[in-house]
Short mmCIF file of C-alpha atoms and ligand atoms in Angstrom, two decimals:
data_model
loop_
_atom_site.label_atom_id
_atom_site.label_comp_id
_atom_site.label_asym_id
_atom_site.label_seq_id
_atom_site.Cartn_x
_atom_site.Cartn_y
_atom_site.Cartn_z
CA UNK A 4 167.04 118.47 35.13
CA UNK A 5 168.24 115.07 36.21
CA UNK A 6 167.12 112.20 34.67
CA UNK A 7 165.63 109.71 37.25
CA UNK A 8 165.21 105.95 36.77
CA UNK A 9 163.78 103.66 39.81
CA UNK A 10 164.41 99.42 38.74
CA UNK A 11 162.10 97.74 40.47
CA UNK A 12 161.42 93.90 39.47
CA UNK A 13 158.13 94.40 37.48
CA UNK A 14 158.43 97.94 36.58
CA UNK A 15 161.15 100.47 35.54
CA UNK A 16 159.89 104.25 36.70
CA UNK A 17 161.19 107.13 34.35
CA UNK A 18 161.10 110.65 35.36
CA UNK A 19 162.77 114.63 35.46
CA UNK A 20 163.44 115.94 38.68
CA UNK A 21 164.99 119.54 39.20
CA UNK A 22 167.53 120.08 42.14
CA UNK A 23 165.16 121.18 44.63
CA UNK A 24 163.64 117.56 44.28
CA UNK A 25 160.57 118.23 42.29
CA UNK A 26 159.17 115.66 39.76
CA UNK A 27 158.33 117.66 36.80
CA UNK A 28 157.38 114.62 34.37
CA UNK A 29 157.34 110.87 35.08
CA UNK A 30 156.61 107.75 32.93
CA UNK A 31 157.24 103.99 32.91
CA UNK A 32 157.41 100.59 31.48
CA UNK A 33 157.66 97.04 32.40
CA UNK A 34 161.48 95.58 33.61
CA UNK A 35 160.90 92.39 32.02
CA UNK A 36 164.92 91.90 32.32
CA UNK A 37 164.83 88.19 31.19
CA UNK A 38 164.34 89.37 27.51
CA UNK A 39 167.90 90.72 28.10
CA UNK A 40 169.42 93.67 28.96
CA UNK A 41 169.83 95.43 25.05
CA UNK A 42 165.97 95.10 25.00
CA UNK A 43 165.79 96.44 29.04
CA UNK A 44 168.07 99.50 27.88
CA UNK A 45 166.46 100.71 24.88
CA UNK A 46 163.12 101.14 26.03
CA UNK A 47 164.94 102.81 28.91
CA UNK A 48 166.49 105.29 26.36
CA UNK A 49 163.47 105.86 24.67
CA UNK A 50 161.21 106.92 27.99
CA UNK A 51 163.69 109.18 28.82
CA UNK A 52 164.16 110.72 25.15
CA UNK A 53 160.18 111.06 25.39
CA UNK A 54 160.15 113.04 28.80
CA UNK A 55 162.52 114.90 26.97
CA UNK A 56 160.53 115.80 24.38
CA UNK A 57 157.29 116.14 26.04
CA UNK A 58 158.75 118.88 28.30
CA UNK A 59 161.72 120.57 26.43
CA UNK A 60 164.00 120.18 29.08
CA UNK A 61 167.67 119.26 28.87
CA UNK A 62 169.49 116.68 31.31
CA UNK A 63 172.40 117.33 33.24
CA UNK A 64 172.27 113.77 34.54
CA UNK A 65 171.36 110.36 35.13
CA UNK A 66 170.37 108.80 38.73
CA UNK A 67 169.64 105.55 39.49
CA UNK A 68 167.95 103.34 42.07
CA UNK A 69 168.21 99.83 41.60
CA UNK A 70 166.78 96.65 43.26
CA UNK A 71 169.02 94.52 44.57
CA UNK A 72 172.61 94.24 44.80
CA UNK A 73 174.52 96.64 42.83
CA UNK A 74 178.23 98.06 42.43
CA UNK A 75 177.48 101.78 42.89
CA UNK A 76 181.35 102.28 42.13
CA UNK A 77 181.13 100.82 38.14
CA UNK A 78 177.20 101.46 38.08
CA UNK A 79 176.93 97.74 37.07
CA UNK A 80 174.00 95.36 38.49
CA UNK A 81 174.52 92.86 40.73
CA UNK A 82 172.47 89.09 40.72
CA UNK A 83 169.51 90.28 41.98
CA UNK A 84 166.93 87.38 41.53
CA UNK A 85 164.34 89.83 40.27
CA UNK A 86 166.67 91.05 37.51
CA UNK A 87 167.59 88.04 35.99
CA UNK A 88 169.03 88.76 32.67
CA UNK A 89 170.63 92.07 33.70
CA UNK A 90 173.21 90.12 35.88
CA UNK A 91 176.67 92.33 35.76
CA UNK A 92 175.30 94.71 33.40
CA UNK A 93 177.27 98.31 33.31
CA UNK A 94 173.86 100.68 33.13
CA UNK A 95 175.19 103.13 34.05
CA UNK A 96 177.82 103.41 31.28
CA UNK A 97 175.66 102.84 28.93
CA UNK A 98 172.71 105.37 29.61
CA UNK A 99 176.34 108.03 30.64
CA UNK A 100 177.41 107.00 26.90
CA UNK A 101 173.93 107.15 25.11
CA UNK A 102 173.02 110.84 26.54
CA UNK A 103 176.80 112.20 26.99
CA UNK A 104 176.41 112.72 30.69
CA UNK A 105 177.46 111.61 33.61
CA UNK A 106 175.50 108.53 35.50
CA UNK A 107 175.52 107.22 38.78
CA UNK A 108 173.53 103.81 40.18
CA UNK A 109 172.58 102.84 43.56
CA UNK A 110 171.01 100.50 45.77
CA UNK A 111 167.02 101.57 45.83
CA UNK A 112 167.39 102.05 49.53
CA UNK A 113 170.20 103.68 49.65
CA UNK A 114 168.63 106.25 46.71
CA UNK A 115 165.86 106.79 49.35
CA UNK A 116 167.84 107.66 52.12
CA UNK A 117 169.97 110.12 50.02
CA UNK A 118 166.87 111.60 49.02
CA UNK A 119 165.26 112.03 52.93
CA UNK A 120 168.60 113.56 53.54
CA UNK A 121 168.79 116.16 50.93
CA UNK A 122 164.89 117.16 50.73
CA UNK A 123 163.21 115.17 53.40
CA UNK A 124 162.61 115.24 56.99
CA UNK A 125 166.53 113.56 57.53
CA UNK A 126 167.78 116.61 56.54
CA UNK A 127 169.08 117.69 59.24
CA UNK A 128 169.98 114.26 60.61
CA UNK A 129 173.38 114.08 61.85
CA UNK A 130 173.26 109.88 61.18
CA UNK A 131 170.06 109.23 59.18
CA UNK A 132 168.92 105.63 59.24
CA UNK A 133 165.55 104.98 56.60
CA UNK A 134 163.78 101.87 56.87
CA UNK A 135 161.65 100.67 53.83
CA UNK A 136 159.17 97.68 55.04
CA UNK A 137 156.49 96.51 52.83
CA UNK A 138 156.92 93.24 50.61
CA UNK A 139 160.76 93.25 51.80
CA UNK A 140 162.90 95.08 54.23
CA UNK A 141 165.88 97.29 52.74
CA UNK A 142 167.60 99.75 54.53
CA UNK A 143 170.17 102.93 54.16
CA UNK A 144 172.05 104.71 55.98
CA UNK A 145 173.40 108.01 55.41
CA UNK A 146 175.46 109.40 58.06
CA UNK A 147 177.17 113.04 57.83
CA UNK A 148 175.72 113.14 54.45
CA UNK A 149 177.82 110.39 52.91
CA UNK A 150 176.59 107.39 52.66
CA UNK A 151 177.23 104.07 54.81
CA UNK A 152 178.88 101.71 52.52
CA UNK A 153 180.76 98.50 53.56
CA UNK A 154 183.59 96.77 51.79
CA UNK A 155 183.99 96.74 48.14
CA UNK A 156 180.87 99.46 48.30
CA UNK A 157 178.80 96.44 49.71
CA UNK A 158 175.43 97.75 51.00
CA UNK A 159 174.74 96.91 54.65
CA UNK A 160 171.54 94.11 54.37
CA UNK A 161 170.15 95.18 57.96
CA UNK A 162 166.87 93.14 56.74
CA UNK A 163 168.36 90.01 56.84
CA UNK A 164 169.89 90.42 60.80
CA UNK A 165 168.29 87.39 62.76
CA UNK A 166 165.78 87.99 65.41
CA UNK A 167 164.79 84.32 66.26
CA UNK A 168 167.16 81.98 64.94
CA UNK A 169 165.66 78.31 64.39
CA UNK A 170 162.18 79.08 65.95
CA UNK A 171 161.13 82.05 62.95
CA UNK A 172 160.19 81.17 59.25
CA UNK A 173 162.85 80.26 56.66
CA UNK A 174 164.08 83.16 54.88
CA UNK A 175 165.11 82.79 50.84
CA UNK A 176 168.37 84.11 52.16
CA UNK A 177 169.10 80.60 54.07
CA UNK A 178 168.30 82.13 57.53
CA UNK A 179 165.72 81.05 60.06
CA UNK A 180 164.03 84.44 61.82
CA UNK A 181 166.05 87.16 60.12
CA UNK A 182 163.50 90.67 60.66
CA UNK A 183 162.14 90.39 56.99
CA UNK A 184 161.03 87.05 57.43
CA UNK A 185 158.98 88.11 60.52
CA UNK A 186 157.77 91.88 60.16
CA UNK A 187 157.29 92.65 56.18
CA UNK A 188 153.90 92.17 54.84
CA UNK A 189 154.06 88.82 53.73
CA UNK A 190 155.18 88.07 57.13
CA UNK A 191 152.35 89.72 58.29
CA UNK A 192 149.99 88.10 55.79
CA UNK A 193 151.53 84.49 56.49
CA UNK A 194 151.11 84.66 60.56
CA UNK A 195 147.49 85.90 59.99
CA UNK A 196 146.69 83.83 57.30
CA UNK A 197 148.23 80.29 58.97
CA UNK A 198 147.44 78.10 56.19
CA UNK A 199 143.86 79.35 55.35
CA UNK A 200 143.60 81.81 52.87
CA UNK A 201 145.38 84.49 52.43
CA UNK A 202 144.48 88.56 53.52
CA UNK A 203 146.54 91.52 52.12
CA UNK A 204 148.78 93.35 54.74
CA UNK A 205 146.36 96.09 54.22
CA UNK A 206 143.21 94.43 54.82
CA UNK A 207 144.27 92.77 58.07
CA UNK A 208 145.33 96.05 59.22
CA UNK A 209 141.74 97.53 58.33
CA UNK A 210 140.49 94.60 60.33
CA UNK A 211 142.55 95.28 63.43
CA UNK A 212 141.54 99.07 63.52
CA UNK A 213 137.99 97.34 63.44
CA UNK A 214 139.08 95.48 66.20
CA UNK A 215 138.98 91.85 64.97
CA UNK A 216 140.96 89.77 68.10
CA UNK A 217 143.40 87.56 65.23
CA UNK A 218 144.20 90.82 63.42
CA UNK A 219 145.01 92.88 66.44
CA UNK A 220 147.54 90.49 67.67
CA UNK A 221 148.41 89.91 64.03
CA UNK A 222 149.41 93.50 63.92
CA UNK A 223 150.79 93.72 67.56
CA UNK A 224 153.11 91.16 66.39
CA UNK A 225 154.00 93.30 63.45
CA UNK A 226 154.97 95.97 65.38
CA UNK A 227 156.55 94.17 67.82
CA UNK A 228 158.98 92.65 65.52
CA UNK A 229 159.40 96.53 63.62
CA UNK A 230 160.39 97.56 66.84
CA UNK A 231 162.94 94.71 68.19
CA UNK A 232 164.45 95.28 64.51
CA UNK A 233 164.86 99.24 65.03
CA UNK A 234 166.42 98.40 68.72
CA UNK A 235 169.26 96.70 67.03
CA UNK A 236 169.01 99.27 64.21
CA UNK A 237 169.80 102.45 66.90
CA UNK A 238 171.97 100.07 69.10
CA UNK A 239 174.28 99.58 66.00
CA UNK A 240 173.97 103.05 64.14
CA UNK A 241 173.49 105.41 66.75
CA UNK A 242 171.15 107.14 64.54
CA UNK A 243 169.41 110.51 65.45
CA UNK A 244 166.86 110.24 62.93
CA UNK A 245 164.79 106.58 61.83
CA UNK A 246 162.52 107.43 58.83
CA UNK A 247 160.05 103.86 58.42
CA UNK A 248 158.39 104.15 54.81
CA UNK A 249 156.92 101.16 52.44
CA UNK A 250 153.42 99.66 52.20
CA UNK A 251 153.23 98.30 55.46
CA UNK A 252 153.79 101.58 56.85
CA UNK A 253 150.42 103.17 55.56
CA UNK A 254 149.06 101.90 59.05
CA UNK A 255 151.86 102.85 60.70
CA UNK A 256 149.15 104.59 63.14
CA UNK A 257 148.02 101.11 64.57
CA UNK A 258 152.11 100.78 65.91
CA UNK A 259 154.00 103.50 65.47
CA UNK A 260 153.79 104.59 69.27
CA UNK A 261 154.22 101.13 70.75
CA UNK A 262 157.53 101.22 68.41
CA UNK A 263 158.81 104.31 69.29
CA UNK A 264 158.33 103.09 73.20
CA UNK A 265 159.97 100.20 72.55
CA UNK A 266 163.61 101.20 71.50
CA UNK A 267 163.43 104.08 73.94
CA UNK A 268 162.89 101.41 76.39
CA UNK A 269 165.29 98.61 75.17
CA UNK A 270 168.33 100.64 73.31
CA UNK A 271 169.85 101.68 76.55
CA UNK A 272 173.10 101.75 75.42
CA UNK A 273 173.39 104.77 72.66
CA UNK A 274 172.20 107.69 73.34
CA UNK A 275 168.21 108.02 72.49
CA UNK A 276 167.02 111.47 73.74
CA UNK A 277 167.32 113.56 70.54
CA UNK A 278 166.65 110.38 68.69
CA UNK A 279 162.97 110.78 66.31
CA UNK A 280 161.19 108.07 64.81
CA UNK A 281 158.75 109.13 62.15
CA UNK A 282 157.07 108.39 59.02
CA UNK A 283 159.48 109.20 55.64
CA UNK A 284 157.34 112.17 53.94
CA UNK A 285 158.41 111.69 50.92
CA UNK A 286 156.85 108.29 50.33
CA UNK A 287 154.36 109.57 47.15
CA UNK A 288 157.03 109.86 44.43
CA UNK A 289 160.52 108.47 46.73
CA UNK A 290 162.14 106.34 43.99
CA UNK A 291 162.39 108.59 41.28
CA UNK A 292 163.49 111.60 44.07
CA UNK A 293 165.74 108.71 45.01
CA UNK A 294 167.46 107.96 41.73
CA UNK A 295 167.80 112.12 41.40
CA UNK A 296 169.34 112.27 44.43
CA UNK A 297 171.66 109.59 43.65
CA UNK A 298 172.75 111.82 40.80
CA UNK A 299 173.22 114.68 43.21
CA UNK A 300 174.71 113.22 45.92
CA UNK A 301 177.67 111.92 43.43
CA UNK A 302 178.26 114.88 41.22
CA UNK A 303 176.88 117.80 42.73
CA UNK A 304 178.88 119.93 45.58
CA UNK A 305 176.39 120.57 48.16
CA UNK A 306 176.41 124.28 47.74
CA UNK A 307 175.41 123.97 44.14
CA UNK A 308 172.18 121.48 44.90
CA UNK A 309 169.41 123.85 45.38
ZN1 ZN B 408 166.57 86.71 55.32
#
């Protein structure tokens, strides 16, 4: 069993997952990382000794999927604003020390992707590009079944490229227009919303399908924006395989076409014909296959995996 662990900013997810990527036992607690990272790590230690016990399984290692910036190369976190507290703390060490096996951290997107490639539908992706777009937009890229990784293991931030420099919203990032700041749900929520009150992603997107005129352009504009985003995405990656997954993608069925469409239509200059665009199908439990997968994809030879 490998020992899973998904660090969100308001909640840590526990869980088991054997090799062929099945959850067998899950659990969780609150992050709360400003009470510090001793407090953050025992009650980490102690929902893993419990899945432990409730099933009677042993671990042959840890995976992690982190928020944020991270250095997958010491398993340390980076300063991710929702981790405050945590800042340049070696988790990975520590949980490898605590349970005397090894332990391996990555970004959460990057977990995902690793995961799509070894169980999901990106399995057989030659370069794998997964797209997660709900309250932000993170990205991974796994290519030849390694993944993408810049310098100093620096994850590629493909949500932050600008679409509409000076005219879009201010991002927290210090960019005008970058594609989070125009096609995640708040984005989505804030361009429907316009200074009234504000709709979930979700509702607006019920609305559309009932074909209220503000939500349908709403949600063309949503896709629109997805879509310009993914034609830089293939035009830089040359992927054959785009997975899309997060909460805005629930109604993926309002855009998805119109999407697809578009980047056959506008990334002329890679080649697009085996190229697939789908929905990630792993979406119910992804982080915690994620965080396994991270485990896997570090100290596991391919041939021993399933
Ligand atoms: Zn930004």
């Amino acid at each position: 069993m490998i020992a899973a662990l998904d660090i969100g900013g308001t909640k840590i997810a526990a869980g088991l997952v054997d090799r062929t990527g099945r959850v067998v036992a899950a659990a969780q607690c609150p992050t709360r990382s400003e009470q510090g990272f001793d407090d953050g790590t025992q009650r980490i230690v102690r929902l893993i000794r419990d899945l432990q016990q409730r099933t009677g399984k042993r671990i042959e290692g840890i995976g992690i999927g982190c928020t944020g910036p991270v250095d997958p190369r010491s398993g340390t976190i980076g300063n991710a604003e929702l981790l405050r507290g945590w800042w340049g703390a070696p988790l990975a060490e520590r949980l490898a020390h605590e349970f005397d096996v090894s332990a391996a951290m990555e970004n959460d997107a990057d977990a995902v992707a690793l995961s799509e490639s070894i169980w999901g539908s990106g399995r057989n992706a030659q370069c794998l590009v997964c797209v997660a777009i709900g309250t932000g937009i993170g990205a991974g890229v796994v290519c030849n079944g390694d993944l993408y990784r810049g310098a100093d293991g620096g994850h590629p931030e493909i949500g932050h490229m600008v679409l509409e420099f000076g005219a879009g919203p201010k991002c927290y990032c210090g960019l005008t227009g970058c594609w989070e700041s125009l096609a995640s749900g708040p984005a989505l929520e804030a361009w429907y919303a316009d200074g009234a009150e504000s709709v979930s992603a979700a509702e607006i997107c019920r609305r559309a399908r009932a074909g209220e005129s503000r939500a349908v352009r709403a949600v063309e504009r949503l896709g629109r924006y997805v879509g310009l985003g993914l034609v830089n995405v293939v035009t830089m990656y040359c992927p054959d395989v785009v997975l899309l997954s997060g909460g805005v993608m629930r109604d993926a069925g309002l855009f998805l076409d119109d999407i697809r469409r578009m980047v056959h239509e506008l990334a002329t200059q890679v080649p697009t014909n085996r190229l697939r665009i789908d929905v990630a199908d792993l979406a119910g439990e992804a982080g915690l296959q994620g965080a396994a997968a991270v485990w896997l994809h570090r100290f596991a030879p391919k041939e021993t995996r399933f």
